[in-house]
XYZ file of C-alpha atoms in Angstrom:
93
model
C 5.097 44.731 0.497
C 3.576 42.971 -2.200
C 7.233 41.224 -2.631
C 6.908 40.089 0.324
C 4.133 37.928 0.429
C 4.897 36.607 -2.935
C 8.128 35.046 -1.312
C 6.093 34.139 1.987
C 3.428 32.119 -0.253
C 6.466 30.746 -2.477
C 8.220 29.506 1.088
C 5.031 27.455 2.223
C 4.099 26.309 -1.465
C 7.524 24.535 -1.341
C 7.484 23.707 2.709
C 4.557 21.825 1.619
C 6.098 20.215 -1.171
C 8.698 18.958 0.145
C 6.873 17.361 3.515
C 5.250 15.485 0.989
C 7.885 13.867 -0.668
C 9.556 12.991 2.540
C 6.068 11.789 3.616
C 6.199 9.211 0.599
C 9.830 8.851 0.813
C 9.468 6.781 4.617
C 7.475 4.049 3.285
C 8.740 0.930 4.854
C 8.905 -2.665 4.567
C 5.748 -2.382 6.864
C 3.745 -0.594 4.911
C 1.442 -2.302 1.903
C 1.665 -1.514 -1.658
C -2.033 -0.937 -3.329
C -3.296 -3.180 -5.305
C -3.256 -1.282 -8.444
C 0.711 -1.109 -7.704
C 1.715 -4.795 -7.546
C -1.111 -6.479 -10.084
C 0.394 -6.629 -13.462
C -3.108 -6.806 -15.161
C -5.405 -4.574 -12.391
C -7.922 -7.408 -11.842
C -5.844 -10.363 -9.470
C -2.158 -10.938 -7.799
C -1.148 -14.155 -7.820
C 1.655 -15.048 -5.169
C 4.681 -14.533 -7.677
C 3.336 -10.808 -7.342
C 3.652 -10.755 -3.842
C 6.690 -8.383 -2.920
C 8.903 -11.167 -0.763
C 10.127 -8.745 1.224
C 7.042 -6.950 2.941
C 6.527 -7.502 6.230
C 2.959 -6.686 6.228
C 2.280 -9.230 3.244
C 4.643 -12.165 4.248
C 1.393 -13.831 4.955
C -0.422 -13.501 2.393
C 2.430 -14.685 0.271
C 3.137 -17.717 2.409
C -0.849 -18.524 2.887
C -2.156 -17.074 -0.299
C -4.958 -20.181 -0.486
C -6.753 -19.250 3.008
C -7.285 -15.711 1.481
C -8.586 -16.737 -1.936
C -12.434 -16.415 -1.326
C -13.812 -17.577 -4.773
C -10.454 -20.116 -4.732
C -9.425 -19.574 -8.239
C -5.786 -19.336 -7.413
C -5.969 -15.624 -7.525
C -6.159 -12.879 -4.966
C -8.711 -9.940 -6.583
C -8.832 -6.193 -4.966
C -11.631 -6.977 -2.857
C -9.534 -10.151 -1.670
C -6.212 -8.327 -0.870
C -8.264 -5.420 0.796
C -9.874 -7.741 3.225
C -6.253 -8.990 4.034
C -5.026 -6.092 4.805
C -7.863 -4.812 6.741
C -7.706 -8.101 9.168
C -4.031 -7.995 9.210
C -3.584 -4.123 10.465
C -1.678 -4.049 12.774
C -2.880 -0.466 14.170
C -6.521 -1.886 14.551
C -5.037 -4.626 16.840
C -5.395 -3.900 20.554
């Protein structure tokens, strides 16, 4: 019996696992990279690190300037977050 469950517990350990990778496997062109994933030094993007082709950022990368806030050329975390929050699509109705 105690076999048993051992291989039951294995079976959903890995079940789990391996949702998850499919979950982070079906990221699309859609969906945003973070911040911390695109800026080379953690503190600003600048349009060259703008992933051309992402849907969900084309517009930032074409109209980086009317989403600089403090217009130093520069998009910061706080910056690219505000982007993305005005530009989700799911919040649009």
């Amino acid at each position: 019996m105690k076999f048993s469950y051992s291989l039951v517990s294995f079976a959903l350990i890995a079940g789990l696992g391996i949702g998850t990778a499919i979950a982070q496997d079906t990221a699309g062109p859609n969906d945003a990279p973070a911040f911390s994933d695109i800026s080379k030094d953690g503190k600003y993007i600048t349009r060259g690190d703008i992933p051309k082709d992402n849907e969900r950022l084309k517009q930032l990368r074409m109209h980086i300037g009317d989403n600089d806030m403090d217009h130093n050329g520069k998009i910061d975390e706080k910056e690219y977050n505000a982007y993305l929050s005005k530009d989700n699509p799911l919040q649009k109705h």
